[in-house]
CSV table of C-alpha atoms in Angstrom, one decimal:
chain,number,residue,atom,x,y,z
A,1,MET,CA,-27.8,-9.0,-1.1
A,2,ASN,CA,-24.2,-10.0,-0.8
A,3,VAL,CA,-24.3,-10.0,2.8
A,4,VAL,CA,-27.5,-11.9,2.8
A,5,LEU,CA,-26.3,-14.6,0.8
A,6,ALA,CA,-23.0,-15.2,2.4
A,7,VAL,CA,-24.8,-15.3,6.0
A,8,ALA,CA,-27.5,-17.9,4.4
A,9,VAL,CA,-25.2,-19.9,3.1
A,10,VAL,CA,-22.6,-20.0,5.9
A,11,GLY,CA,-25.2,-20.3,8.2
A,12,THR,CA,-26.5,-23.3,6.5
A,13,GLY,CA,-23.4,-25.1,6.2
A,14,SER,CA,-22.2,-24.3,9.8
A,15,LEU,CA,-25.4,-25.9,11.0
A,16,LEU,CA,-24.9,-28.8,8.8
A,17,LEU,CA,-21.4,-29.1,10.0
A,18,ARG,CA,-22.8,-29.2,13.6
A,19,ALA,CA,-25.5,-30.9,13.7
A,20,LEU,CA,-24.9,-33.8,11.3
A,21,PRO,CA,-22.1,-35.8,13.6
A,22,LEU,CA,-24.3,-35.4,16.2
A,23,LEU,CA,-27.5,-36.8,14.5
A,24,LEU,CA,-25.2,-39.7,13.0
A,25,SER,CA,-23.7,-40.3,16.6
A,26,ARG,CA,-25.0,-43.9,16.6
A,27,ARG,CA,-23.0,-44.9,13.4
A,28,LEU,CA,-19.8,-42.9,14.3
A,29,PRO,CA,-16.8,-45.3,15.5
A,30,ASP,CA,-15.2,-44.1,18.7
A,31,ARG,CA,-11.7,-44.2,16.7
A,32,LEU,CA,-13.3,-41.5,14.5
A,33,SER,CA,-14.2,-39.3,17.4
A,34,LEU,CA,-11.1,-39.7,19.5
A,35,LEU,CA,-9.4,-38.9,16.1
A,36,ALA,CA,-12.0,-35.6,15.6
A,37,SER,CA,-11.1,-34.6,19.0
A,38,TRP,CA,-7.1,-34.2,18.3
A,39,VAL,CA,-8.3,-32.2,15.0
A,40,GLY,CA,-10.5,-29.9,17.2
A,41,ALA,CA,-7.7,-29.6,19.9
A,42,SER,CA,-5.2,-28.9,16.4
A,43,MET,CA,-7.6,-26.0,14.9
A,44,LEU,CA,-7.9,-24.4,18.5
A,45,ALA,CA,-4.5,-24.3,18.8
A,46,GLY,CA,-3.7,-23.2,15.2
A,47,PHE,CA,-6.6,-20.2,16.0
A,48,THR,CA,-4.7,-19.3,18.9
A,49,VAL,CA,-1.0,-19.2,17.1
A,50,ARG,CA,-2.5,-17.6,14.2
A,51,ALA,CA,-4.4,-14.6,16.3
A,52,LEU,CA,-1.2,-14.2,18.2
A,53,ALA,CA,1.2,-14.0,15.1
A,54,ARG,CA,-1.5,-11.2,13.3
A,55,PHE,CA,-1.8,-9.5,16.6
A,56,HIS,CA,-1.1,-5.4,16.0
A,57,ASP,CA,-0.8,-3.0,18.5
A,58,PRO,CA,0.0,0.2,16.8
A,59,ALA,CA,1.1,2.1,19.7
A,60,VAL,CA,3.9,-0.7,20.7
A,61,PRO,CA,6.7,-2.0,18.9
A,62,ALA,CA,7.3,-5.6,17.9
A,63,SER,CA,3.8,-6.2,19.6
A,64,ALA,CA,3.5,-9.7,18.1
A,65,ALA,CA,6.6,-10.9,20.1
A,66,LEU,CA,5.5,-9.1,23.1
A,67,ALA,CA,2.0,-11.1,23.0
A,68,ALA,CA,3.8,-14.1,22.4
A,69,VAL,CA,5.8,-13.8,26.2
A,70,ALA,CA,2.8,-13.0,27.3
A,71,ALA,CA,0.9,-15.7,26.1
A,72,THR,CA,3.7,-18.2,27.1
A,73,LEU,CA,3.2,-17.3,30.7
A,74,SER,CA,-0.7,-17.3,30.5
A,75,PHE,CA,-0.6,-20.8,29.0
A,76,GLY,CA,2.2,-21.9,31.4
A,77,LEU,CA,0.0,-20.8,34.2
A,78,ALA,CA,-3.5,-23.0,33.0
A,79,TYR,CA,-1.3,-25.5,32.2
A,80,ALA,CA,-0.2,-25.6,35.9
A,81,GLY,CA,-4.0,-25.9,36.8
A,82,ARG,CA,-4.5,-22.2,37.6
A,83,PRO,CA,-8.3,-20.9,36.9
A,84,VAL,CA,-8.7,-19.6,33.3
A,85,VAL,CA,-9.5,-16.0,34.9
A,86,VAL,CA,-6.2,-16.4,36.9
A,87,SER,CA,-3.8,-17.3,33.5
A,88,VAL,CA,-5.8,-15.3,31.1
A,89,GLY,CA,-5.4,-12.1,33.8
A,90,ALA,CA,-1.7,-12.6,34.3
A,91,GLY,CA,-1.1,-12.9,30.5
A,92,ILE,CA,-2.6,-9.5,29.7
A,93,ALA,CA,-1.1,-7.7,32.7
A,94,ALA,CA,2.4,-9.1,31.6
A,95,TYR,CA,1.6,-7.3,27.8
A,96,LEU,CA,0.4,-4.3,29.4
A,97,VAL,CA,3.6,-3.9,31.6
A,98,LEU,CA,6.1,-5.3,28.5
A,99,ALA,CA,4.3,-2.9,26.2
A,100,SER,CA,4.8,-0.1,28.9
A,101,ALA,CA,8.5,-0.8,29.0
A,102,ALA,CA,9.0,-1.0,25.5
A,103,ALA,CA,7.2,2.0,24.5
A,104,LEU,CA,9.6,3.7,27.2
A,105,LEU,CA,12.3,2.3,25.3
A,106,VAL,CA,12.0,3.5,22.1
B,1,MET,CA,-11.8,-36.0,24.8
B,2,THR,CA,-9.5,-36.7,27.6
B,3,GLY,CA,-9.3,-40.2,26.6
B,4,PRO,CA,-11.0,-42.7,24.4
B,5,PRO,CA,-14.8,-41.5,24.5
B,6,THR,CA,-17.4,-43.1,26.6
B,7,ALA,CA,-21.3,-43.3,26.5
B,8,PRO,CA,-22.5,-41.9,29.3
B,9,THR,CA,-24.5,-43.4,32.2
B,10,ARG,CA,-28.0,-42.1,32.8
B,11,ARG,CA,-27.9,-39.3,35.5
B,12,PRO,CA,-30.4,-38.4,38.3
B,13,ALA,CA,-32.2,-35.2,37.2
B,14,SER,CA,-30.8,-33.4,40.2
B,15,SER,CA,-27.3,-34.5,39.3
B,16,ALA,CA,-28.0,-32.9,35.8
B,17,ARG,CA,-29.5,-29.8,37.3
B,18,THR,CA,-26.2,-29.4,39.6
B,19,ASP,CA,-23.7,-30.3,36.3
B,20,PHE,CA,-25.7,-27.6,34.1
B,21,ALA,CA,-25.2,-24.9,37.0
B,22,VAL,CA,-21.3,-25.8,36.9
B,23,GLY,CA,-21.4,-25.4,33.0
B,24,VAL,CA,-23.3,-21.9,33.6
B,25,GLY,CA,-20.6,-20.9,36.3
B,26,ALA,CA,-17.5,-22.2,34.1
B,27,MET,CA,-18.7,-20.4,31.0
B,28,SER,CA,-19.7,-17.4,32.6
B,29,ALA,CA,-16.0,-16.6,33.7
B,30,VAL,CA,-14.8,-17.5,29.8
B,31,THR,CA,-17.9,-15.2,28.6
B,32,VAL,CA,-16.3,-12.3,30.3
B,33,ALA,CA,-13.1,-13.0,28.4
B,34,TYR,CA,-15.2,-12.8,25.3
B,35,LEU,CA,-16.5,-9.3,26.0
B,36,PRO,CA,-13.7,-7.4,23.5
B,37,PHE,CA,-13.9,-10.3,21.2
B,38,GLY,CA,-17.8,-9.8,20.8
B,39,LEU,CA,-17.6,-5.7,21.0
B,40,LEU,CA,-15.0,-6.3,18.2
B,41,VAL,CA,-17.4,-8.5,15.9
B,42,GLY,CA,-20.5,-6.1,16.8
B,43,ALA,CA,-18.3,-2.9,15.3
B,44,ALA,CA,-17.7,-4.9,12.1
B,45,VAL,CA,-21.5,-5.5,12.2
B,46,ALA,CA,-22.0,-2.0,12.5
B,47,SER,CA,-20.0,-1.0,9.4
B,48,SER,CA,-21.2,-3.5,7.0
B,49,ALA,CA,-22.9,-2.8,3.9
B,50,ASP,CA,-26.0,-4.4,5.3
B,51,PRO,CA,-25.7,-3.9,9.0
B,52,VAL,CA,-29.3,-6.2,9.8
B,53,ALA,CA,-28.3,-8.9,7.7
B,54,ALA,CA,-24.5,-9.0,9.7
B,55,TRP,CA,-26.4,-8.7,12.5
B,56,ALA,CA,-28.6,-11.7,11.9
B,57,ALA,CA,-25.4,-13.6,11.5
B,58,THR,CA,-24.6,-13.5,15.1
B,59,TRP,CA,-27.3,-16.6,15.4
B,60,VAL,CA,-27.3,-17.7,12.0
B,61,ILE,CA,-23.6,-18.4,11.7
B,62,TYR,CA,-23.5,-18.2,15.5
B,63,GLY,CA,-19.3,-18.0,15.5
B,64,GLY,CA,-17.3,-15.1,16.1
B,65,ALA,CA,-14.0,-16.0,13.8
B,66,ALA,CA,-16.5,-16.7,11.0
B,67,HIS,CA,-18.7,-14.2,11.1
B,68,LEU,CA,-15.7,-11.8,11.1
B,69,ALA,CA,-14.1,-13.4,8.4
B,70,VAL,CA,-17.2,-13.1,6.0
B,71,LEU,CA,-17.7,-9.5,6.9
B,72,GLU,CA,-13.9,-8.7,6.4
B,73,VAL,CA,-13.9,-10.5,2.5
B,74,LEU,CA,-17.5,-8.7,1.7
B,75,ALA,CA,-15.7,-5.2,3.0
B,76,GLN,CA,-12.9,-5.9,0.4
B,77,GLY,CA,-15.4,-6.4,-2.2
B,78,SER,CA,-15.0,-10.1,-3.4
B,79,GLY,CA,-18.5,-11.1,-3.3
B,80,TRP,CA,-20.8,-13.5,-1.4
B,81,ALA,CA,-19.2,-16.5,-2.8
B,82,ALA,CA,-15.6,-15.8,-1.8
B,83,ALA,CA,-17.1,-14.8,1.8
B,84,ALA,CA,-19.2,-17.7,1.9
B,85,ALA,CA,-16.5,-20.0,1.0
B,86,VAL,CA,-13.8,-18.5,3.9
B,87,GLY,CA,-16.4,-18.8,6.3
B,88,LEU,CA,-17.4,-22.2,5.9
B,89,LEU,CA,-13.4,-23.1,5.9
B,90,VAL,CA,-12.9,-21.5,8.9
B,91,ASN,CA,-16.4,-23.4,10.5
B,92,VAL,CA,-15.2,-26.9,9.4
B,93,ARG,CA,-13.6,-27.3,12.9
B,94,LEU,CA,-17.1,-27.7,13.9
B,95,ALA,CA,-17.7,-31.0,12.4
B,96,ALA,CA,-14.7,-32.2,14.3
B,97,TYR,CA,-16.3,-30.8,17.4
B,98,SER,CA,-19.3,-32.6,16.6
B,99,THR,CA,-17.7,-35.7,16.1
B,100,ALA,CA,-15.5,-35.4,19.2
B,101,MET,CA,-18.6,-35.4,21.1
B,102,ALA,CA,-20.6,-37.8,19.5
B,103,PRO,CA,-20.6,-41.2,21.6
B,104,ARG,CA,-21.6,-39.1,24.6
B,105,TRP,CA,-24.7,-37.7,22.8
B,106,ARG,CA,-25.6,-41.5,21.5
B,107,ASP,CA,-28.4,-42.1,23.4
B,108,ALA,CA,-29.9,-38.6,23.7
B,109,SER,CA,-32.9,-37.4,21.7
B,110,ALA,CA,-32.6,-36.2,18.5
B,111,ARG,CA,-34.1,-32.9,19.7
B,112,ALA,CA,-31.5,-33.3,22.1
B,113,LYS,CA,-28.6,-33.6,19.9
B,114,LEU,CA,-30.0,-30.8,17.4
B,115,LEU,CA,-30.0,-28.3,20.5
B,116,ALA,CA,-26.6,-29.3,21.7
B,117,ALA,CA,-25.4,-28.7,17.8
B,118,VAL,CA,-27.0,-25.3,17.4
B,119,MET,CA,-25.2,-24.1,20.5
B,120,LEU,CA,-21.8,-25.8,19.6
B,121,THR,CA,-18.7,-23.6,19.3
B,122,ASP,CA,-15.3,-23.3,20.6
B,123,ALA,CA,-15.7,-22.5,24.1
B,124,PRO,CA,-18.1,-25.0,25.3
B,125,TRP,CA,-16.7,-27.4,23.2
B,126,ALA,CA,-13.2,-27.2,24.8
B,127,LEU,CA,-14.5,-26.6,28.4
B,128,ALA,CA,-16.4,-29.9,28.2
B,129,ASN,CA,-13.4,-31.5,26.7
B,130,ALA,CA,-11.2,-30.7,29.3
B,131,ARG,CA,-12.9,-32.2,31.7
B,132,PRO,CA,-12.5,-35.7,32.7
B,133,VAL,CA,-16.4,-36.3,33.1
B,134,ALA,CA,-18.1,-34.2,30.9
B,135,THR,CA,-21.5,-34.8,31.4
B,136,ARG,CA,-24.5,-33.3,28.7
B,137,GLY,CA,-25.9,-31.3,31.4
B,138,TYR,CA,-22.4,-29.6,32.0
B,139,TYR,CA,-22.1,-28.7,27.9
B,140,LEU,CA,-25.7,-27.7,28.2
B,141,GLY,CA,-25.3,-25.1,30.7
B,142,ALA,CA,-21.7,-23.8,29.1
B,143,ALA,CA,-23.3,-24.1,25.7
B,144,SER,CA,-26.5,-21.9,26.5
B,145,THR,CA,-25.0,-19.4,28.7
B,146,LEU,CA,-22.7,-18.2,25.8
B,147,PHE,CA,-25.6,-18.5,23.4
B,148,VAL,CA,-27.4,-16.1,25.3
B,149,ALA,CA,-24.7,-13.5,26.1
B,150,TRP,CA,-23.0,-13.7,22.3
B,151,PRO,CA,-25.7,-11.7,20.4
B,152,VAL,CA,-25.9,-9.3,23.4
B,153,ILE,CA,-22.1,-8.8,23.4
B,154,VAL,CA,-22.4,-8.1,19.9
B,155,THR,CA,-25.4,-5.6,19.7
B,156,LEU,CA,-23.5,-3.8,22.3
B,157,GLY,CA,-20.6,-3.7,20.0
B,158,ALA,CA,-22.8,-2.9,16.9
B,159,ALA,CA,-24.3,0.1,19.3
B,160,SER,CA,-20.6,1.2,20.3
B,161,GLY,CA,-19.1,1.6,17.2
B,162,GLY,CA,-15.1,1.4,17.3
B,163,LEU,CA,-14.8,2.0,21.2
B,164,VAL,CA,-13.1,-1.7,21.6
B,165,SER,CA,-11.0,-1.4,18.4
B,166,ALA,CA,-9.0,1.3,19.9
B,167,LEU,CA,-7.9,-0.9,22.8
B,168,ALA,CA,-5.7,-3.4,21.0
B,169,ALA,CA,-4.7,-5.0,24.1
B,170,LEU,CA,-8.3,-6.4,24.2
B,171,ALA,CA,-8.1,-8.4,21.6
B,172,LEU,CA,-5.7,-10.5,23.5
B,173,VAL,CA,-8.3,-11.6,25.7
B,174,PRO,CA,-9.9,-14.3,23.9
B,175,VAL,CA,-6.9,-15.8,22.4
B,176,LEU,CA,-5.8,-16.1,25.8
B,177,THR,CA,-8.8,-17.6,26.8
B,178,LEU,CA,-9.0,-19.9,23.9
B,179,GLY,CA,-5.4,-21.4,24.7
B,180,ALA,CA,-5.9,-21.6,28.6
B,181,VAL,CA,-8.6,-23.9,28.0
B,182,VAL,CA,-7.0,-26.1,25.4
B,183,VAL,CA,-3.3,-26.5,27.7
B,184,PRO,CA,-4.5,-28.7,29.9
B,185,GLN,CA,-5.5,-31.4,27.6
B,186,LEU,CA,-1.4,-31.2,26.6
B,187,ARG,CA,-1.0,-33.9,29.2
B,188,GLN,CA,-1.9,-36.5,26.4
B,189,ARG,CA,0.9,-37.2,24.5
B,190,PRO,CA,-1.1,-37.4,20.8
B,191,VAL,CA,-2.9,-34.0,21.9
B,192,ALA,CA,0.4,-32.3,22.8
B,193,TRP,CA,2.1,-33.5,19.4
B,194,GLY,CA,-0.8,-32.6,17.4
B,195,VAL,CA,-1.2,-29.0,19.0
B,196,ALA,CA,2.7,-28.5,18.8
B,197,ALA,CA,2.5,-29.4,14.9
B,198,ALA,CA,-0.9,-27.1,14.5
B,199,ALA,CA,0.8,-24.4,16.3
B,200,ILE,CA,4.1,-24.5,14.0
B,201,SER,CA,1.9,-24.7,11.0
B,202,ALA,CA,-0.3,-21.5,12.3
B,203,ALA,CA,2.9,-19.8,12.5
B,204,ALA,CA,4.2,-20.5,8.9
B,205,THR,CA,0.6,-19.9,7.5
B,206,ALA,CA,-0.4,-16.9,9.5
B,207,ARG,CA,-0.6,-14.9,5.9
B,208,LEU,CA,-2.6,-17.4,4.1
B,209,ASP,CA,-6.6,-17.1,4.9
B,210,ALA,CA,-7.9,-18.1,7.8
B,211,GLY,CA,-9.4,-21.3,6.3
B,212,ALA,CA,-7.0,-22.4,3.9
B,213,SER,CA,-4.3,-21.8,7.4
B,214,LEU,CA,-6.8,-23.9,9.9
B,215,LEU,CA,-7.2,-26.5,7.9
B,216,LEU,CA,-3.3,-27.0,7.3
B,217,CYS,CA,-3.5,-27.1,11.0
B,218,ALA,CA,-5.9,-29.6,11.2
B,219,ALA,CA,-3.9,-31.9,8.9
B,220,ALA,CA,-0.6,-31.1,10.6
B,221,GLY,CA,-2.2,-32.0,14.1
B,222,LEU,CA,-3.8,-35.0,13.2
B,223,GLY,CA,-0.6,-36.6,11.6
B,224,ALA,CA,1.5,-35.6,14.6
B,225,ALA,CA,-0.9,-37.2,16.9
B,226,LEU,CA,-1.3,-40.5,15.2
B,227,TYR,CA,2.4,-40.5,14.9
B,228,ALA,CA,2.5,-40.1,18.5
B,229,GLU,CA,0.0,-42.6,19.7
B,230,ARG,CA,2.0,-44.9,17.3
B,231,ARG,CA,5.2,-44.2,19.3
B,232,SER,CA,3.9,-44.7,22.7
């Protein structure tokens, strides 16, 4: 019952969060939309950094730090205009190389 | 938005179909990157006390991070109210995405707006937001692709158990994907300042629960973006 209640409340609330601003879009000032786009980008960045900070690979020492280095490379490529698939692939490859090297050194 | 948002002009049906197809193509690549995350969510669904309700959340909540947060809180025995509070806090960002989209959807029908809202989540918003000219067709193409693929991936994850959780490196894929979609927006000074402040805030609050941490990121990011706007 706990799962059903939690899912129902979060689902209903999430639908309202998604739908209300769009359904009321004629009344929302452009300035508010611009500020919301900054908030959205900030929360996505927060999401990304939080996931990297909490990343844990039990087989690799200092895995969060290695993941951060790989992510820096990946995001640098994305900023330079490389496709998402290329930048993500390079990041994963970099992490695997760094993780292998770290596992050999320890 | 890559600049002050503007209302769309009416486009011919053929352009709208092309935009839709381009959106589908863009999201297809991102969906592949979402595979590991979806499988992880599926594994959490399979180990839930009520797997059917947890699986239904794939559509009802429709957001991997909030879905996972709710299941984790419930698994810790904290009760439905605490789980719901955490899930809603994680999903507060959806209101920001929806508000940011508003100018481009002003003249759409209520039905189209509702359809766009139901399928709204991080990746379609970020993809559309990163395009200089993001049409409604592009957004709908991207969003509907993930809306169809996500439940399939989660179901596969639920069926395969903890297969993916054994490969920790795969957990990085969705993180890098979301980051790669956001990074091109850093060419706008306020966004760059906002993202930098949010990143620092996220690193400093990584031990807090996800909802509180993300709200602090939003506040820090908005403050920094406003400061950068006034300076420029």
